[in-house]
mmCIF file of C-alpha atoms in Angstrom:
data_model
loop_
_atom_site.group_PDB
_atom_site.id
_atom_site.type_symbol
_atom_site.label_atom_id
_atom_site.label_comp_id
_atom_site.label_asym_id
_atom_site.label_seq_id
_atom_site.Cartn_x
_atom_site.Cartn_y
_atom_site.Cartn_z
ATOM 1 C CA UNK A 9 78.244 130.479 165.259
ATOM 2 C CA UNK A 10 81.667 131.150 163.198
ATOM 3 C CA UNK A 11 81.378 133.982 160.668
ATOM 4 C CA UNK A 12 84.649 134.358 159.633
ATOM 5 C CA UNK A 13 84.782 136.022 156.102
ATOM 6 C CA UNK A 14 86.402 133.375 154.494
ATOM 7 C CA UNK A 15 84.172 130.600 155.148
ATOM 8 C CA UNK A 16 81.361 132.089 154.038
ATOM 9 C CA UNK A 17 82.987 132.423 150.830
ATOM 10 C CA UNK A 18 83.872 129.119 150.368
ATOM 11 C CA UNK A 19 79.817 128.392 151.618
ATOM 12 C CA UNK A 20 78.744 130.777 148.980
ATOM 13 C CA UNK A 21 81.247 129.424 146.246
ATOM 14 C CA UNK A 22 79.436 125.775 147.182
ATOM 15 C CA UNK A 23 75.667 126.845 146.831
ATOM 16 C CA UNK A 24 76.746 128.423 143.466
ATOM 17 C CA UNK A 25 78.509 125.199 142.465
ATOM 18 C CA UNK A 26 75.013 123.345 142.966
ATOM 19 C CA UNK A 27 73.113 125.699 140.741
ATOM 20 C CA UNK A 28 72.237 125.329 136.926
ATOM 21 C CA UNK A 29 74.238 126.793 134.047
ATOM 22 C CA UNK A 30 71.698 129.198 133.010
ATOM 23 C CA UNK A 31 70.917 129.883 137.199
ATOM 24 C CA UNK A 32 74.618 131.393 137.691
ATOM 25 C CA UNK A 33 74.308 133.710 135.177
ATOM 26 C CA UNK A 34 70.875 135.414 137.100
ATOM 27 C CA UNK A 35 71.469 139.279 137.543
ATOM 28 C CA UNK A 36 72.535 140.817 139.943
ATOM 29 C CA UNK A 37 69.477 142.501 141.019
ATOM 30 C CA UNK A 38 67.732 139.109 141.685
ATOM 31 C CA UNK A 39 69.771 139.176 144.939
ATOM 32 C CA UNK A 40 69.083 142.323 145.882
ATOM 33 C CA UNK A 41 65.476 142.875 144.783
ATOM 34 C CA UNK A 42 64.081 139.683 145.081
ATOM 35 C CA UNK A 43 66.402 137.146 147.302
ATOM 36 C CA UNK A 44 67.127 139.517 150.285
ATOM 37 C CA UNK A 45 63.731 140.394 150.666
ATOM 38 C CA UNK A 46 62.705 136.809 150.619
ATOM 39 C CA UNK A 47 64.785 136.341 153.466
ATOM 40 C CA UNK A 48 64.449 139.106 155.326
ATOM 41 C CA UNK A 49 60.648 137.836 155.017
ATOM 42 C CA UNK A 50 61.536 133.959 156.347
ATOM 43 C CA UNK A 51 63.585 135.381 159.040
ATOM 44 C CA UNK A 52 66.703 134.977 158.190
ATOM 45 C CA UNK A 53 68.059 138.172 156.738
ATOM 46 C CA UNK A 54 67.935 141.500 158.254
ATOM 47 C CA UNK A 55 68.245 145.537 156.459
ATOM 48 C CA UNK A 56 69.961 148.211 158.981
ATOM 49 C CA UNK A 57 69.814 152.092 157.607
ATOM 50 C CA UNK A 58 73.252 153.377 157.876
ATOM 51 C CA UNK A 59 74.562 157.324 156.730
ATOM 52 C CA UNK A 60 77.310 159.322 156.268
ATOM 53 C CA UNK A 61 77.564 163.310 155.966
ATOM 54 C CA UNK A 62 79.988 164.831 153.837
ATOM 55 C CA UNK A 63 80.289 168.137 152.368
ATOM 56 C CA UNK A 64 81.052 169.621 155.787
ATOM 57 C CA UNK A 65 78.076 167.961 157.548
ATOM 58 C CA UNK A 66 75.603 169.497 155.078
ATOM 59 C CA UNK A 67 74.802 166.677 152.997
ATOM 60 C CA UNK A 68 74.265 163.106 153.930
ATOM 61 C CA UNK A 69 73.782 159.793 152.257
ATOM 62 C CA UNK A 70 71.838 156.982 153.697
ATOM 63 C CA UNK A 71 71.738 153.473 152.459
ATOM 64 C CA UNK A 72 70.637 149.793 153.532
ATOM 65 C CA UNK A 73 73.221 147.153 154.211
ATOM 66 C CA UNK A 74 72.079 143.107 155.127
ATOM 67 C CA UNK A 75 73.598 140.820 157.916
ATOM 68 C CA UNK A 76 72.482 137.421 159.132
ATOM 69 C CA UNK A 77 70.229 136.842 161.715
ATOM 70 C CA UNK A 78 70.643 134.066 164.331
ATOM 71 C CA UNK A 79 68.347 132.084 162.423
ATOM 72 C CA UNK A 80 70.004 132.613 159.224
ATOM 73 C CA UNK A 81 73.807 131.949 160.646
ATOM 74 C CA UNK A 82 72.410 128.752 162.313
ATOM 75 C CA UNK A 83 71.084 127.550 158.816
ATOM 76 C CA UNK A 84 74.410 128.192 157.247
ATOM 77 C CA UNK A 85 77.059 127.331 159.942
ATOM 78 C CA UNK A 86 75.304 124.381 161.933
ATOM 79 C CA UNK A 87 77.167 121.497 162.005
ATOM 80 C CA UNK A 88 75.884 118.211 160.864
ATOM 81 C CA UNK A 89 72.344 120.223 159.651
ATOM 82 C CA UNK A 90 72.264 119.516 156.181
ATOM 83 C CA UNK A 91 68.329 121.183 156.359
ATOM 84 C CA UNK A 92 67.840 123.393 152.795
ATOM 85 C CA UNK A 93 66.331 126.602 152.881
ATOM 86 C CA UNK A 94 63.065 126.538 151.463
ATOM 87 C CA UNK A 95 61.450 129.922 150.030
ATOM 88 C CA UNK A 96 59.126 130.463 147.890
ATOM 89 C CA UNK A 97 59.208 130.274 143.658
ATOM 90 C CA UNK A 98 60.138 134.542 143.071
ATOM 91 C CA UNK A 99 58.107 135.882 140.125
ATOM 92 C CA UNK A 100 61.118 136.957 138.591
ATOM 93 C CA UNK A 101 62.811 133.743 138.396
ATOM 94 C CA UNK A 102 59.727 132.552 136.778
ATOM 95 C CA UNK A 103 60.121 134.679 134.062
ATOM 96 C CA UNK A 104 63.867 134.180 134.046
ATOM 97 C CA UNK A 105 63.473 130.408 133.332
ATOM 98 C CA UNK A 106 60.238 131.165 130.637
ATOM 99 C CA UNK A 107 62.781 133.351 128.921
ATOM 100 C CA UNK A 108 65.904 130.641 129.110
ATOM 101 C CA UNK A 109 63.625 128.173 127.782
ATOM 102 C CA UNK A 110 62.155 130.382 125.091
ATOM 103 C CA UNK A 111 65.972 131.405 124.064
ATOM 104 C CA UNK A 112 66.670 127.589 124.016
ATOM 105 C CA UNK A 113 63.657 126.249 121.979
ATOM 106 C CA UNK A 114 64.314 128.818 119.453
ATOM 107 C CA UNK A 115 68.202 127.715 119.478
ATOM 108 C CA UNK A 116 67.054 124.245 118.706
ATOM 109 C CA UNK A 117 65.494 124.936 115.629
ATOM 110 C CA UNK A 118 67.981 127.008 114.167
ATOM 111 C CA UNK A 119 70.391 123.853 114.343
ATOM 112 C CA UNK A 120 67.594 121.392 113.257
ATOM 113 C CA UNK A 121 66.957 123.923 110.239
ATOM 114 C CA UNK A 122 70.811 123.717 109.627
ATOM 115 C CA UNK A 123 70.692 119.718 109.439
ATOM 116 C CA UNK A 124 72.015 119.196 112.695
ATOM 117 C CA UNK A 125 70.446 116.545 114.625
ATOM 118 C CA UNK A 126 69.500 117.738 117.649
ATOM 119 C CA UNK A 127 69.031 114.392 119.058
ATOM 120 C CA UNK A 128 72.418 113.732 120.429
ATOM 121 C CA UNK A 129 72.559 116.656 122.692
ATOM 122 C CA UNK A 130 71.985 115.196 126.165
ATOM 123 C CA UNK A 131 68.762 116.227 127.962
ATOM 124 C CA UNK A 132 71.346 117.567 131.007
ATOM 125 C CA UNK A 133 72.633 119.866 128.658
ATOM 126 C CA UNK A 134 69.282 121.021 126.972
ATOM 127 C CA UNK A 135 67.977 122.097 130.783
ATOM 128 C CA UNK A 136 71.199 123.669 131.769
ATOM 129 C CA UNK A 137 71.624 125.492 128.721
ATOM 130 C CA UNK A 138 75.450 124.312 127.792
ATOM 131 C CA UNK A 139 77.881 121.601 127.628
ATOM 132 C CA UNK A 140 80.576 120.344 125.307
ATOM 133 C CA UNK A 141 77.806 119.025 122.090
ATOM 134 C CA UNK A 142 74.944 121.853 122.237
ATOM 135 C CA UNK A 143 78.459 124.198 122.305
ATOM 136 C CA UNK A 144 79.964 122.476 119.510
ATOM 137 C CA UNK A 145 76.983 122.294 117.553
ATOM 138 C CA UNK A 146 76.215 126.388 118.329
ATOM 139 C CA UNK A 147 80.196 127.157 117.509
ATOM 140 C CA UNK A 148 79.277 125.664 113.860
ATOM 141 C CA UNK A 149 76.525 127.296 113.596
ATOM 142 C CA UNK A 150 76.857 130.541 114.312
ATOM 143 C CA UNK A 151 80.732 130.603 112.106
ATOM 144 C CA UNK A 152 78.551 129.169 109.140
ATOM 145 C CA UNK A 153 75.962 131.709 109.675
ATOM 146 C CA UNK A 154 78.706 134.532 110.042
ATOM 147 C CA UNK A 155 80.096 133.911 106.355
ATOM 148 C CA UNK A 156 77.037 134.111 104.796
ATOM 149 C CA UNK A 157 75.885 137.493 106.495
ATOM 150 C CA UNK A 158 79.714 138.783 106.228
ATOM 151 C CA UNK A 159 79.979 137.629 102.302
ATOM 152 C CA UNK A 160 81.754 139.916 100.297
ATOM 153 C CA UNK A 161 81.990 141.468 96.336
ATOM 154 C CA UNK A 162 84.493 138.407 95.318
ATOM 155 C CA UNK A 163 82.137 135.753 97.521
ATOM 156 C CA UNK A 164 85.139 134.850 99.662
ATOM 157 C CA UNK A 165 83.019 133.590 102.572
ATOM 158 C CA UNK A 166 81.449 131.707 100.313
ATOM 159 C CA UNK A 167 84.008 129.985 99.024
ATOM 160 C CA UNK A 168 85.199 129.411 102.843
ATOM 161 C CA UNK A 169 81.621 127.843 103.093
ATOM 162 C CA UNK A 170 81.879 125.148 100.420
ATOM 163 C CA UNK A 171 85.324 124.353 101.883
ATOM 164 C CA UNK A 172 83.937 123.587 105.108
ATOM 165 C CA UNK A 173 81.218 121.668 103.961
ATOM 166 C CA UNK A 174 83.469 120.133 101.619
ATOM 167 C CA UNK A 175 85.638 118.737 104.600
ATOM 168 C CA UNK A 176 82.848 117.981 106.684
ATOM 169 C CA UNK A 177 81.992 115.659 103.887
ATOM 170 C CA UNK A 178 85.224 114.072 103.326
ATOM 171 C CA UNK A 179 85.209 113.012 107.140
ATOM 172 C CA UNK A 180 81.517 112.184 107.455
ATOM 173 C CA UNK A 181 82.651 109.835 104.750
ATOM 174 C CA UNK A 182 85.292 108.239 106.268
ATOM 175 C CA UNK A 183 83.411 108.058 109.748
ATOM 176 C CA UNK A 184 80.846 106.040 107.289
ATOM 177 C CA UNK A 185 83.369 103.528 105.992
ATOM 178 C CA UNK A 186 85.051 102.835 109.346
ATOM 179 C CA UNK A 187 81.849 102.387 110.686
ATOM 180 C CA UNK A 188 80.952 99.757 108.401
ATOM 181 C CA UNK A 189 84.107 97.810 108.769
ATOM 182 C CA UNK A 190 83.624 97.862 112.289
ATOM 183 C CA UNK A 191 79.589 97.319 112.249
ATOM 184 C CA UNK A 192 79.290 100.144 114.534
ATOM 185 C CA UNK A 193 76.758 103.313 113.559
ATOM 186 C CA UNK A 194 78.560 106.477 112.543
ATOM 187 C CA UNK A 195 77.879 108.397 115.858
ATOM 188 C CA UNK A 196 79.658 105.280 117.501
ATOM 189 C CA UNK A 197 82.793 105.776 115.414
ATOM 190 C CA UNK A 198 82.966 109.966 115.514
ATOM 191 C CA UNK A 199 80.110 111.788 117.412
ATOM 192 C CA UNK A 200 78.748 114.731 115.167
ATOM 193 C CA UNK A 201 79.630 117.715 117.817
ATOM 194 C CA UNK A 202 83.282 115.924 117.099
ATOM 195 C CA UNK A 203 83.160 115.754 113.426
ATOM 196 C CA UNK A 204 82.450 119.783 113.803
ATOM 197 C CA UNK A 205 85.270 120.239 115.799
ATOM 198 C CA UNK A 206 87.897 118.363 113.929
ATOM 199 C CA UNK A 207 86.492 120.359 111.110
#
């Protein structure tokens, strides 16, 4: 089996590719905690000790380092064997994905609290955590939501707030009247996360 360095970075670089937003953001010590020992478990992973001395062969310092074994460089390298690796659901990513979802459903609400309707972000983007509307929706948000907490003695933010809403308006009523000249709905003519944008 090849195991030249650099294609198992482009190998690694294409299983990352394939996961979820939310998934490539997992900590580091999922990998190390929780992944290896998975594999090491299925077979395809193995831990050497290795240690060095230093201080004039007083002291030494031991640690674990992973290689593939011929099982696992056979499921990564073999040609034409497009056969996943199947381990078991870790605890830990368990509670990763209760938390993401958690973090998301309370997201949600915020921006349906704000008047935002919620409703045009794409299901995709809900379970993945991000995309171009949920992101243009959050930017809004959270700048509308840093005024008010930032406000100071001569209400500047304030009046920074009723000039973006102020705009929004302006355009949300020309999106209107286009949209009835061309019998189209609003979201047809300008899509809200673009409204917030242009704004």
């Amino acid at each position: 089996c090849n195991t030249d360095p650099e294609q198992i970075q482009k190998r690694i670089v294409e299983m990352k590719s394939n996961l979820k937003t939310y998934k490539k953001h997992v900590a580091v010590s999922y990998f190390t905690k929780d992944l290896l020992p998975a594999l090491q478990e299925q077979g395809y992973a193995q831990s050497r000790t290795q240690q060095t001395t230093y201080g004039g062969g007083v002291r030494t310092k031991a640690w674990s380092s992973y290689e593939l074994t011929s099982k696992g460089r056979g499921a990564i390298f073999a040609e034409n064997d497009t056969t996943p690796i199947i381990l078991p659901v870790l605890e830990s990513i368990r509670e990763y994905e209760k938390e993401q979802k958690r973090k998301m459903t309370e997201s949600l609400l915020a921006l349906q609290n704000a008047g935002i309707d919620t409703a045009q972000i794409p299901q995709e983007e809900i379970e993945e955590g991000d995309g171009i509307i949920i992101r243009s929706f959050r930017t809004w948000h959270n700048y509308i939501e840093l005024l008010r907490k930032n406000q100071n003695d001569t209400n500047d933010n304030l009046n920074r707030i009723d000039q973006l809403e102020d705009l929004r308006l302006r355009i949300d009523a020309w999106r209107m009247d286009n949209a009835g000249k061309l019998r189209i709905s609003p979201s047809d003519a300008l899509p809200d996360h673009l409204l917030l944008n242009i704004v």
